XYZ file of C-alpha atoms in Angstrom:
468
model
C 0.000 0.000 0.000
C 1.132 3.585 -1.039
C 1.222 6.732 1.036
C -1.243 9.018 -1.163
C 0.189 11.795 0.396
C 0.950 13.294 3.719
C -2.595 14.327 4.829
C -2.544 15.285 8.343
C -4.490 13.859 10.579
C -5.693 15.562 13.830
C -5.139 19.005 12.172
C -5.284 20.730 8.727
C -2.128 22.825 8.776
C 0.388 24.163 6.083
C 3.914 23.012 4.336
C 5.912 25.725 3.196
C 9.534 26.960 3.080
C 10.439 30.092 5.338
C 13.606 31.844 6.092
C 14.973 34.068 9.266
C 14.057 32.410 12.497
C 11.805 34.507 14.647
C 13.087 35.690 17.923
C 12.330 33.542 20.837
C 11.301 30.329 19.705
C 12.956 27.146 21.578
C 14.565 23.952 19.465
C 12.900 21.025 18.938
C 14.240 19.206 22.270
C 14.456 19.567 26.263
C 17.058 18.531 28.456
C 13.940 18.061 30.926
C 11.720 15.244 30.042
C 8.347 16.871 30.797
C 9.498 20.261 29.112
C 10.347 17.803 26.262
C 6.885 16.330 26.452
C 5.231 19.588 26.396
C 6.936 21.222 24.144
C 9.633 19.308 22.555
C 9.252 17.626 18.284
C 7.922 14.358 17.513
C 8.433 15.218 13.424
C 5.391 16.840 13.052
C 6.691 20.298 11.213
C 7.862 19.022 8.439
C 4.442 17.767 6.974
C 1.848 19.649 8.842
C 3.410 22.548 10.612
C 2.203 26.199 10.209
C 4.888 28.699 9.374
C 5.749 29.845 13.216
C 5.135 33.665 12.362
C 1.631 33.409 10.617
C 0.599 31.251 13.462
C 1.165 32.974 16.142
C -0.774 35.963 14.341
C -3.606 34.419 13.411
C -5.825 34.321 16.439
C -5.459 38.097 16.532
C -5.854 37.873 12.696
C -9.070 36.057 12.447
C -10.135 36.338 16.281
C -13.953 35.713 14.560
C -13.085 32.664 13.197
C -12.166 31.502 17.362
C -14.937 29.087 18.808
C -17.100 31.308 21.741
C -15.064 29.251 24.737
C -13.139 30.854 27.721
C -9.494 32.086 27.207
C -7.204 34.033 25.119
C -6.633 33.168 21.395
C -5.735 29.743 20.981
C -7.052 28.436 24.361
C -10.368 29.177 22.776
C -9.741 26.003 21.085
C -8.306 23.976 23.937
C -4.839 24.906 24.123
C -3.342 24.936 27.605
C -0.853 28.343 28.595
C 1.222 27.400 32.030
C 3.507 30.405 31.501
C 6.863 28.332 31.116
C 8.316 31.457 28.793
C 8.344 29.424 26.065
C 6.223 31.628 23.629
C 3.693 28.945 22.546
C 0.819 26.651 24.741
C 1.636 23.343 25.757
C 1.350 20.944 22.867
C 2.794 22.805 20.313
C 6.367 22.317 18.918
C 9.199 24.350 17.000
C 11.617 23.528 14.558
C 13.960 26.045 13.176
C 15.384 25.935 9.470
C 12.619 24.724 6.001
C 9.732 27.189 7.345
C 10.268 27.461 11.072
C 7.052 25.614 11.467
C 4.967 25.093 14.235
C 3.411 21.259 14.763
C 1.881 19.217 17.221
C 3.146 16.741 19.440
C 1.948 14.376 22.171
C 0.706 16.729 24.881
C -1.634 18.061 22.400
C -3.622 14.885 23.691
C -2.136 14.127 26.590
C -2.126 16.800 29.084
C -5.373 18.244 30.650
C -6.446 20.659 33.226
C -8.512 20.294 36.382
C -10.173 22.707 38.736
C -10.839 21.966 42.492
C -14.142 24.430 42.517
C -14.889 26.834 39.905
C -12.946 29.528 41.393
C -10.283 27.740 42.258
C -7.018 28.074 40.183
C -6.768 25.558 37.206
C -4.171 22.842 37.721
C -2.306 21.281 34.464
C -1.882 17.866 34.879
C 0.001 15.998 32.794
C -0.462 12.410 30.841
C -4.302 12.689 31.770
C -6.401 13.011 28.134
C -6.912 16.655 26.575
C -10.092 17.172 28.073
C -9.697 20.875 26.959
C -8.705 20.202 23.456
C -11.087 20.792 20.135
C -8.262 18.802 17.482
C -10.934 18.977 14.447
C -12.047 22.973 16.119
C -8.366 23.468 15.587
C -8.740 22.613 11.840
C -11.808 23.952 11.191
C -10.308 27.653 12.690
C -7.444 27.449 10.053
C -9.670 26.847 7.353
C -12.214 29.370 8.498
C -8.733 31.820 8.455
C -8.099 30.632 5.257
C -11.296 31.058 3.929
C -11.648 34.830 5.708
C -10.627 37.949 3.773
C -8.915 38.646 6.594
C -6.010 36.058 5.677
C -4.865 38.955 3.613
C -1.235 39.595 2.340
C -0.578 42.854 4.019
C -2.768 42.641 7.014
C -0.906 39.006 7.652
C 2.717 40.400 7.272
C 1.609 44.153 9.426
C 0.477 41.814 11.976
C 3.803 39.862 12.173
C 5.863 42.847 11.949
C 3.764 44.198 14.783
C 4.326 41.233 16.993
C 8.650 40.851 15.736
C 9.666 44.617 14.455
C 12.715 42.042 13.577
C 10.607 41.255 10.627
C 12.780 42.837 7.947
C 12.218 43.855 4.146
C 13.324 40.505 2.693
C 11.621 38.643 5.028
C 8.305 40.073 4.244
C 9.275 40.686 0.799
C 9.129 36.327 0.657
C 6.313 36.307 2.790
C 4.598 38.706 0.177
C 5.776 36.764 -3.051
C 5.490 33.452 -1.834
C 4.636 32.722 2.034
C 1.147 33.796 2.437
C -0.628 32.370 -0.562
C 1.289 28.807 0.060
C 0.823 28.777 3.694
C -3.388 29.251 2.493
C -2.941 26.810 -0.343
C -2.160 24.140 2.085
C -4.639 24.572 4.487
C -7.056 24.610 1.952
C -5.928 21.713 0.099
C -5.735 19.923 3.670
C -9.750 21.042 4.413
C -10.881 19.567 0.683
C -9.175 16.245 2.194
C -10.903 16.135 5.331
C -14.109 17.276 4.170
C -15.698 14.011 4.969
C -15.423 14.815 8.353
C -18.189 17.392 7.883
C -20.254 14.336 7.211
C -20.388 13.293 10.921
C -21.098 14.755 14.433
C -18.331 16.590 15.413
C -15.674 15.236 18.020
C -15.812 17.932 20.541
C -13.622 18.843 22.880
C -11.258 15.553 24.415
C -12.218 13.645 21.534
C -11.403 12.662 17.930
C -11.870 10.049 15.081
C -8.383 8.330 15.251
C -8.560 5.523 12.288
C -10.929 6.505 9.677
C -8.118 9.417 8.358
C -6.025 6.636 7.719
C -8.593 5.252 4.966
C -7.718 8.687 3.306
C -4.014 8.536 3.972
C -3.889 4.890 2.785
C -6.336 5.211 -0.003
C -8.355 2.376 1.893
C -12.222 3.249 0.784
C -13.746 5.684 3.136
C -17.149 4.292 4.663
C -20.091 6.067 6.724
C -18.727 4.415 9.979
C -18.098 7.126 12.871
C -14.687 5.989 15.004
C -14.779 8.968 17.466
C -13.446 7.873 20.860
C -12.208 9.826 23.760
C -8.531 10.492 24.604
C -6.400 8.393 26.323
C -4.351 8.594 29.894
C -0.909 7.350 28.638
C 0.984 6.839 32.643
C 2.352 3.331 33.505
C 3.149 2.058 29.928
C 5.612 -0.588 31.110
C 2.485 -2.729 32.629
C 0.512 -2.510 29.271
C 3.696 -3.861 26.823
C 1.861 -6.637 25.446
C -1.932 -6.021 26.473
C -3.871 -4.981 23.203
C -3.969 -1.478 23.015
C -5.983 0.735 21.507
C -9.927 0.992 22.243
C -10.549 -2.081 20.200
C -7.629 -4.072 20.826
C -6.010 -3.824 17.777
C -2.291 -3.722 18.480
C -0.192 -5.230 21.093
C 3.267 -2.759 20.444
C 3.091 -0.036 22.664
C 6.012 1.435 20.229
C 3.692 0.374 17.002
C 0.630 2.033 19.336
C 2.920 5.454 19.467
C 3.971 6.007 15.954
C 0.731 5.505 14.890
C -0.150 8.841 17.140
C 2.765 10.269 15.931
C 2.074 10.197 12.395
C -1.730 10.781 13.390
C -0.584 14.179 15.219
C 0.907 15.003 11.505
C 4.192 13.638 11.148
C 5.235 10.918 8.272
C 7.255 7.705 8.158
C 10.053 10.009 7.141
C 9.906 12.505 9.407
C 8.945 10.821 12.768
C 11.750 12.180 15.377
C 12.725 9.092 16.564
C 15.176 10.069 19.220
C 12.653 12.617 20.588
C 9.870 9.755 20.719
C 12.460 7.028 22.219
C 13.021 9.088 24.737
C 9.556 9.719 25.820
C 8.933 6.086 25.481
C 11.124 5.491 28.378
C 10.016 7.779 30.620
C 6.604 7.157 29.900
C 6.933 3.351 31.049
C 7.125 4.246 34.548
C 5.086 7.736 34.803
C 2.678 7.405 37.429
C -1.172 8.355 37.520
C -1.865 10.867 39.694
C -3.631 9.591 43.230
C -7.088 11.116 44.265
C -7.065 13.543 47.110
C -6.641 11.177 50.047
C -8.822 13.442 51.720
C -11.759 13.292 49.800
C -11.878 9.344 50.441
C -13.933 7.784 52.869
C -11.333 5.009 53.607
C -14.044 2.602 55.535
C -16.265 2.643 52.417
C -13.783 2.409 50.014
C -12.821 -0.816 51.864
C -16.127 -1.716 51.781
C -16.192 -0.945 47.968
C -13.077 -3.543 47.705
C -15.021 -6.645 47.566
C -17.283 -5.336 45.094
C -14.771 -3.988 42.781
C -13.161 -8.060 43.278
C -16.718 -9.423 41.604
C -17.408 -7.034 38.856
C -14.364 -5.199 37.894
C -10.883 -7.156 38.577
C -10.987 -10.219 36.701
C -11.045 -7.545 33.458
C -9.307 -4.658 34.582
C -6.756 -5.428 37.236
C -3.293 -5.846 36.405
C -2.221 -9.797 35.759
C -5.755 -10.511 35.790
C -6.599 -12.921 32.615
C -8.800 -11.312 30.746
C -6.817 -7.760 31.291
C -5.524 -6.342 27.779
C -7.995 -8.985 26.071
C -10.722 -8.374 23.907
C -14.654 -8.396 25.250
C -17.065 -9.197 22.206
C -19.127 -6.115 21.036
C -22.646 -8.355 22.136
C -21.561 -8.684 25.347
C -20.085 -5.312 26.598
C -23.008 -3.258 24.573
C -21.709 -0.198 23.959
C -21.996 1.829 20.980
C -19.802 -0.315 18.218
C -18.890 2.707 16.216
C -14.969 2.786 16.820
C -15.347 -0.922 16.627
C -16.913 -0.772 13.284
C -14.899 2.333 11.695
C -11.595 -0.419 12.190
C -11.880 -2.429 9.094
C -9.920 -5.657 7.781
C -9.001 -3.460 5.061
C -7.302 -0.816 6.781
C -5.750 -3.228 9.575
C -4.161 -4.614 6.696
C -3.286 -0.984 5.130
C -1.585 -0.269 8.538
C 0.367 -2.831 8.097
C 2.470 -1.488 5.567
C 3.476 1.736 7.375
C 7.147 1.703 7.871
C 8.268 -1.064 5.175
C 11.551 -1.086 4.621
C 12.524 0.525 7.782
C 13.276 -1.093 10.947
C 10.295 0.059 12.798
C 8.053 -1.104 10.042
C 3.916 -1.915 11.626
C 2.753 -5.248 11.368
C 0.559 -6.076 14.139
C -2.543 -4.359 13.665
C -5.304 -6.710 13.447
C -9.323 -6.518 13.435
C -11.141 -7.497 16.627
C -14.575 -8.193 17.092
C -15.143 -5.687 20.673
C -13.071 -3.563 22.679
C -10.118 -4.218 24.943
C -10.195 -4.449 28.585
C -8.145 -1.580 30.057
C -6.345 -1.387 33.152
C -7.640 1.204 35.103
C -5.010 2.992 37.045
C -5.859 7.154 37.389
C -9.318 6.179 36.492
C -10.949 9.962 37.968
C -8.693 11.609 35.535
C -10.067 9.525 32.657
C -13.948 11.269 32.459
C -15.806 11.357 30.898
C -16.068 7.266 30.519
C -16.763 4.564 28.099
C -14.736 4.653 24.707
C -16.569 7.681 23.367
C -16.821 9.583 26.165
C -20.464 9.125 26.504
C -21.062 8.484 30.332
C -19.910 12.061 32.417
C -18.981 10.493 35.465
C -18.786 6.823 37.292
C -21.386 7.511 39.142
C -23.672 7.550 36.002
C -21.223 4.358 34.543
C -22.304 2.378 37.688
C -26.354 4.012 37.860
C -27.311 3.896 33.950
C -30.637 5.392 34.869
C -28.444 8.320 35.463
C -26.763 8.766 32.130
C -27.872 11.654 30.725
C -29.013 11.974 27.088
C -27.264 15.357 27.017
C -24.235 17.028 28.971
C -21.778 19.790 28.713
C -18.120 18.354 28.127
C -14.825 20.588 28.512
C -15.674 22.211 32.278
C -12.777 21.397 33.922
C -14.273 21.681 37.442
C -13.939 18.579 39.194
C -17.270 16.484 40.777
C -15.863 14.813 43.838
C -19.359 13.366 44.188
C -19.852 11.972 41.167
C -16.068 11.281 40.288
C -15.949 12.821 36.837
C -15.849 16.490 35.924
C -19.109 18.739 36.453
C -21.114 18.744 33.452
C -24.494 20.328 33.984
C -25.273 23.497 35.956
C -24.882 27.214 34.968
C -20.965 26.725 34.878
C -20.744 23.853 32.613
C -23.365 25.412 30.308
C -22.015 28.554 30.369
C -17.986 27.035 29.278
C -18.423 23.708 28.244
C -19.599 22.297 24.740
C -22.707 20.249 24.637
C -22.557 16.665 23.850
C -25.869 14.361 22.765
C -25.811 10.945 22.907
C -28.297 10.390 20.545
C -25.771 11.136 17.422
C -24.276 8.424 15.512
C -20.995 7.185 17.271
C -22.354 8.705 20.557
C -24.672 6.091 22.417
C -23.918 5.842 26.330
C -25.028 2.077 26.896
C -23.653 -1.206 27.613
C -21.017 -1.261 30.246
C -23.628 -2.662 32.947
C -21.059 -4.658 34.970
C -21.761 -3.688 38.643
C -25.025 -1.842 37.843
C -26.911 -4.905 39.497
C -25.770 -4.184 42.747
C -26.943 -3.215 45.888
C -27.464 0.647 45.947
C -24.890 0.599 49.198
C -22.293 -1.847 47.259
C -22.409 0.622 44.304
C -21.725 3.461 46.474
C -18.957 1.602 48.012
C -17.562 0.681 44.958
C -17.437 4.368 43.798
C -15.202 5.073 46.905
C -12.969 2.059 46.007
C -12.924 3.449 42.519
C -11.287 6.639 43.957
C -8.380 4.901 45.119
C -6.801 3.579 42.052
């Protein structure tokens, strides 16, 4: 199978050639491993980065193409600022020489934020999913830019000598002939490719359809099938080398499992930094989950909660337990089979040849028939639950009659009731993005395990659930 092209896939960005670095911007590595997560290159420039000076202008640019959500230019979309001096929001990575592009790299989906009460100050927390992050709003604001007279030669190049009076005559004088009009070319060309996804209900924030952009990069034929699935935690790797990863169980290599991302996030077979991502890789193997505020538990119940969690939870999601890492059949777990479906035999096999000829080459995708039994270490970081993100809290995973048919999603104020982030209310309304589980992809059943039991056992369980 042949490459059709580089067509990125969590974001429609730009390839083009730039000169003169702009003042400020870091390299593409960290001597410290979590600066290096954060901001650091997984080879994502090359293929799908944005020239570094028209993206940093163009939330000021084409402010009315931002989504209406809290925050300052590109937290609008999701992005997380902590202030480390580094120019740029977590997520986001810089490579100097070809274009000085901006990409994406893993903490784009990997790094969240969490607040105790809603006036309490936001905590970043990283390895916990993007709970914050709108990857296909991210798109859709570059092509709205695109699209906007206000992606205009001279207003574009005025803005950037605004922001860097360093911006000098030949600079813009490239920017003029050639920057500006490529730079919109391939965001535009990048939206045509994607258009499909206009076809579906959109991922929302924490979410996105990981494997049916691969049927376009792979020229595998693109079907109806929604595959939209929540983000992942990604602490404690070394326990999951060899469980099958992915929602569906579809790989076993955690290393196969990560270049997949990689190239998903926008870099190529060519261009994946493998150094950076090796790196990573290691430290990632032992990276704990954060613990629940000890606190907040009520350690008798959560004893209590023990022996319940032993009969419907542990022989599927504790570590060494046998059925941990396997497969449960679509019939009998129940939930919504979109991902499941959107994972065909064709493109398993398509995935397969990603890589050939080098020595990290895939071949151990395969098509399953349910979704994978997960360990379930940080669990109150992982909301909201089930593969798509349908179910708010645990709670409502453990009481179905309390899954709501519609919820806010992207409030990062924490439920310690519920065990999940708020999602109704005047605050959750007022910054979160609605979610309906009536769309296609977005049903909140199946998952009953534990649901049968004794209102005070479920309660207890909750508490246990805390703890891990």
């Amino acid at each position: 199978m042949v490459i059709r092209r580089a067509v990125p896939v969590l974001l429609l960005a730009a390839t083009v050639c730039v000169r003169a670095t702009p003042a400020g911007n870091d390299g593409p590595s960290f001597p410290d491993i979590v600066e290096h997560f954060k901001y650091g290159s997984i080879g994502a420039e090359e293929n799908s980065g944005v020239p570094s000076r028209i993206w940093r202008v163009l939330p000021t640019v084409c402010e009315s193409s931002l989504p209406r959500r809290p925050g300052v230019g590109y937290e609008r979309i999701g992005f997380i600022s902590d202030g480390a001096g580094h120019g740029r929001p977590i997520g986001t990575s810089f490579r100097p020489g070809n274009g000085d592009r901006i990409g994406l790299n893993c903490a784009t989906c990997h790094v969240g934020t969490l607040r105790d009460a809603p006036d309490a100050p936001r905590r970043v927390i990283v390895g916990m999913p993007a709970n914050q992050m709108d990857l296909q709003g991210y798109g859709r604001f570059l092509t709205a830019c695109a699209q906007s007279p206000a992606f205009e030669t001279g207003r574009l190049i005025d803005a950037i000598h605004k922001a860097d009076p360093g911006f000098g005559f030949f600079s813009r004088l490239g920017y003029r002939l050639f920057v500006v009009g490529a730079t919109r070319k391939g965001i535009l060309d990048r939206a045509r490719d994607n258009a499909w996804f206009d076809d579906r209900p959109a991922f929302g924030p924490g979410r996105v359809d990981t494997f049916n952009p691969y049927k376009v990069l792979l020229q595998v034929p693109l079907d109806k099938t929604v595959g939209t699935v929540d983000l992942p935690s990604i602490w404690n790797q070394r326990p999951r080398q060899g469980l099958w990863l992915h929602w569906d169980g579809n790989n076993d290599r955690v290393e196969e499992r990560n270049k997949s991302a990689a190239i998903g996030a926008g870099a190529t077979p060519k261009s994946l930094d493998l150094a950076s991502m090796a790196r990573i890789e290691q430290w990632l193997l032992d990276f704990p989950a954060p613990k629940y505020p000890a606190e907040r538990i009520d350690a008798s119940r959560a004893e209590n909660g023990r022996r319940a969690y032993a009969s419907a939870c542990a022989s599927c999601h504790d570590l060494g337990a046998a059925s941990v890492g396997q497969v449960t059949p679509i019939e009998k777990v129940g939930t919504d089979s979109g991902r499941l479906d959107s994972f065909t035999p064709a493109l398993a096999t398509a995935m397969n040849t990603i890589g050939r000829g080098r020595p990290w080459a895939f071949s151990h995708f395969r098509k399953t028939q349910g979704y994978a039994n997960m360990p379930l270490d940080g669990l109150w970081l992982r909301a909201p639950y089930l593969h798509n993100g349908s179910v708010p809290d645990l709670r409502s995973l453990l009481f179905p009659e309390e899954r709501p048919a519609t919820f806010f999603r992207a409030y990062d104020v924490y439920d310690w009731d519920r065990v999940g982030f708020v999602s109704r209310g005047a605050g959750a309304e007022r910054e979160g993005v609605p979610f309906d589980t009536s769309l296609r992809g977005n049903a909140n059943t199946g998952h009953i395990y534990g649901a049968d039991l004794p209102t005070a056992d479920k309660l207890a369980l909750l508490e246990y659930l805390k703890t891990l």
